PDB file of C-alpha atoms in Angstrom:
ATOM      1  CA  MET B1299    -105.146 -53.220 -58.734  1.00 50.00           C
ATOM      2  CA  ALA B1300    -107.028 -54.961 -55.427  1.00 52.00           C
ATOM      3  CA  ALA B1301    -104.393 -55.740 -52.162  1.00 49.00           C
ATOM      4  CA  PRO B1302    -104.784 -59.559 -51.586  1.00 54.00           C
ATOM      5  CA  ARG B1303    -107.811 -60.692 -48.850  1.00 56.00           C
ATOM      6  CA  LEU B1304    -105.604 -61.455 -46.846  1.00 63.00           C
ATOM      7  CA  TYR B1305    -108.508 -63.788 -44.592  1.00 65.00           C
ATOM      8  CA  PRO B1306    -111.582 -66.026 -46.681  1.00 72.00           C
ATOM      9  CA  SER B1307    -114.083 -63.673 -46.002  1.00 79.00           C
ATOM     10  CA  GLU B1308    -116.833 -66.329 -45.202  1.00 82.00           C
ATOM     11  CA  LEU B1309    -114.570 -66.675 -42.105  1.00 85.00           C
ATOM     12  CA  LEU B1310    -113.467 -63.008 -41.560  1.00 87.00           C
ATOM     13  CA  PRO B1311    -117.400 -62.063 -39.585  1.00 92.00           C
ATOM     14  CA  SER B1312    -115.874 -65.898 -37.111  1.00 92.00           C
ATOM     15  CA  LEU B1313    -112.645 -64.386 -36.958  1.00 92.00           C
ATOM     16  CA  GLN B1314    -114.066 -61.246 -35.765  1.00 94.00           C
ATOM     17  CA  SER B1315    -116.209 -61.980 -33.392  1.00 96.00           C
ATOM     18  CA  LEU B1316    -114.113 -64.261 -31.757  1.00 96.00           C
ATOM     19  CA  LEU B1317    -111.437 -61.630 -30.919  1.00 97.00           C
ATOM     20  CA  VAL B1318    -114.146 -58.714 -29.563  1.00 98.00           C
ATOM     21  CA  THR B1319    -115.605 -61.784 -27.431  1.00 98.00           C
ATOM     22  CA  LEU B1320    -111.843 -62.678 -26.682  1.00 98.00           C
ATOM     23  CA  ALA B1321    -110.694 -58.392 -26.018  1.00 98.00           C
ATOM     24  CA  ASP B1322    -114.040 -58.011 -23.613  1.00 98.00           C
ATOM     25  CA  ILE B1323    -112.943 -60.699 -21.319  1.00 98.00           C
ATOM     26  CA  ASP B1324    -109.449 -59.970 -20.944  1.00 98.00           C
ATOM     27  CA  PHE B1325    -111.545 -56.043 -20.865  1.00 98.00           C
ATOM     28  CA  GLU B1326    -114.367 -57.082 -18.283  1.00 98.00           C
ATOM     29  CA  HIS B1327    -111.327 -58.795 -16.501  1.00 98.00           C
ATOM     30  CA  GLU B1328    -108.905 -55.833 -16.155  1.00 98.00           C
ATOM     31  CA  SER B1329    -112.156 -53.575 -15.146  1.00 98.00           C
ATOM     32  CA  ASP B1330    -112.708 -55.470 -13.049  1.00 98.00           C
ATOM     33  CA  VAL B1331    -109.683 -56.006 -10.994  1.00 98.00           C
ATOM     34  CA  GLU B1332    -108.569 -52.063 -11.376  1.00 98.00           C
ATOM     35  CA  THR B1333    -112.376 -51.664  -9.086  1.00 97.00           C
ATOM     36  CA  LEU B1334    -110.930 -53.596  -6.520  1.00 96.00           C
ATOM     37  CA  ARG B1335    -106.965 -52.323  -6.875  1.00 96.00           C
ATOM     38  CA  ARG B1336    -109.159 -48.691  -7.043  1.00 97.00           C
ATOM     39  CA  SER B1337    -111.478 -50.188  -3.386  1.00 96.00           C
ATOM     40  CA  SER B1338    -111.185 -49.379   0.635  1.00 96.00           C
ATOM     41  CA  ALA B1339    -111.355 -53.519   1.164  1.00 95.00           C
ATOM     42  CA  ASP B1340    -109.380 -54.525   2.885  1.00 97.00           C
ATOM     43  CA  GLU B1341    -105.716 -56.024   1.309  1.00 96.00           C
ATOM     44  CA  PRO B1342    -105.475 -59.545   1.890  1.00 97.00           C
ATOM     45  CA  LEU B1343    -109.491 -59.789   0.940  1.00 97.00           C
ATOM     46  CA  LYS B1344    -109.161 -57.299  -1.852  1.00 97.00           C
ATOM     47  CA  GLN B1345    -105.562 -60.383  -3.014  1.00 97.00           C
ATOM     48  CA  THR B1346    -108.265 -62.941  -2.451  1.00 98.00           C
ATOM     49  CA  VAL B1347    -110.554 -61.911  -4.467  1.00 97.00           C
ATOM     50  CA  ILE B1348    -108.143 -60.886  -7.121  1.00 97.00           C
ATOM     51  CA  LYS B1349    -106.327 -64.478  -7.333  1.00 98.00           C
ATOM     52  CA  ARG B1350    -111.024 -65.810  -8.065  1.00 98.00           C
ATOM     53  CA  LEU B1351    -110.908 -63.159 -10.641  1.00 98.00           C
ATOM     54  CA  ARG B1352    -108.321 -64.412 -12.721  1.00 98.00           C
ATOM     55  CA  GLU B1353    -109.065 -67.750 -12.047  1.00 98.00           C
ATOM     56  CA  GLN B1354    -112.761 -67.166 -13.598  1.00 98.00           C
ATOM     57  CA  HIS B1355    -110.690 -65.258 -16.450  1.00 98.00           C
ATOM     58  CA  GLN B1356    -108.069 -68.352 -16.797  1.00 98.00           C
ATOM     59  CA  LYS B1357    -111.935 -70.470 -17.681  1.00 98.00           C
ATOM     60  CA  ARG B1358    -113.399 -68.295 -19.954  1.00 98.00           C
ATOM     61  CA  ARG B1359    -110.602 -67.733 -21.998  1.00 98.00           C
ATOM     62  CA  PRO B1360    -109.934 -71.000 -23.853  1.00 98.00           C
ATOM     63  CA  PRO B1361    -112.671 -72.227 -25.161  1.00 98.00           C
ATOM     64  CA  TYR B1362    -112.847 -68.891 -28.129  1.00 98.00           C
ATOM     65  CA  VAL B1363    -109.198 -69.444 -28.309  1.00 98.00           C
ATOM     66  CA  GLU B1364    -109.616 -73.011 -29.121  1.00 98.00           C
ATOM     67  CA  GLN B1365    -112.310 -71.588 -31.881  1.00 97.00           C
ATOM     68  CA  LEU B1366    -110.153 -69.038 -32.931  1.00 95.00           C
ATOM     69  CA  GLU B1367    -106.808 -71.689 -33.332  1.00 95.00           C
ATOM     70  CA  ARG B1368    -109.319 -73.784 -35.379  1.00 95.00           C
ATOM     71  CA  LEU B1369    -109.919 -71.039 -37.470  1.00 93.00           C
ATOM     72  CA  GLN B1370    -107.163 -69.692 -37.792  1.00 89.00           C
ATOM     73  CA  LYS B1371    -106.518 -73.747 -39.056  1.00 91.00           C
ATOM     74  CA  ARG B1372    -109.362 -73.302 -41.293  1.00 89.00           C
ATOM     75  CA  MET B1373    -107.951 -70.803 -42.702  1.00 84.00           C
ATOM     76  CA  GLN B1374    -104.584 -71.512 -43.636  1.00 83.00           C
ATOM     77  CA  ALA B1375    -105.582 -74.910 -45.406  1.00 84.00           C
ATOM     78  CA  LEU B1376    -107.720 -72.451 -47.415  1.00 79.00           C
ATOM     79  CA  VAL B1377    -105.172 -70.269 -48.598  1.00 73.00           C
ATOM     80  CA  ALA B1378    -102.583 -72.932 -49.514  1.00 68.00           C
TER      81      ALA B1378
END
């Protein structure tokens, strides 16, 4: 007997795409920060750039998180 689907199949590609995009954003941010931390730049400069990277990261994520939340609501409505 097949296990019940947790997500409606027509929404699964969108869900996967959003999750991959968020993972890519997070990975890129962490990679950039780690590269900067290992650099020979002065510490005050590093901290300034890390702050800017953090701000950019915080601006990039919300649209995708909002899309994910809307998608989750649609999925809940379909399986309810």
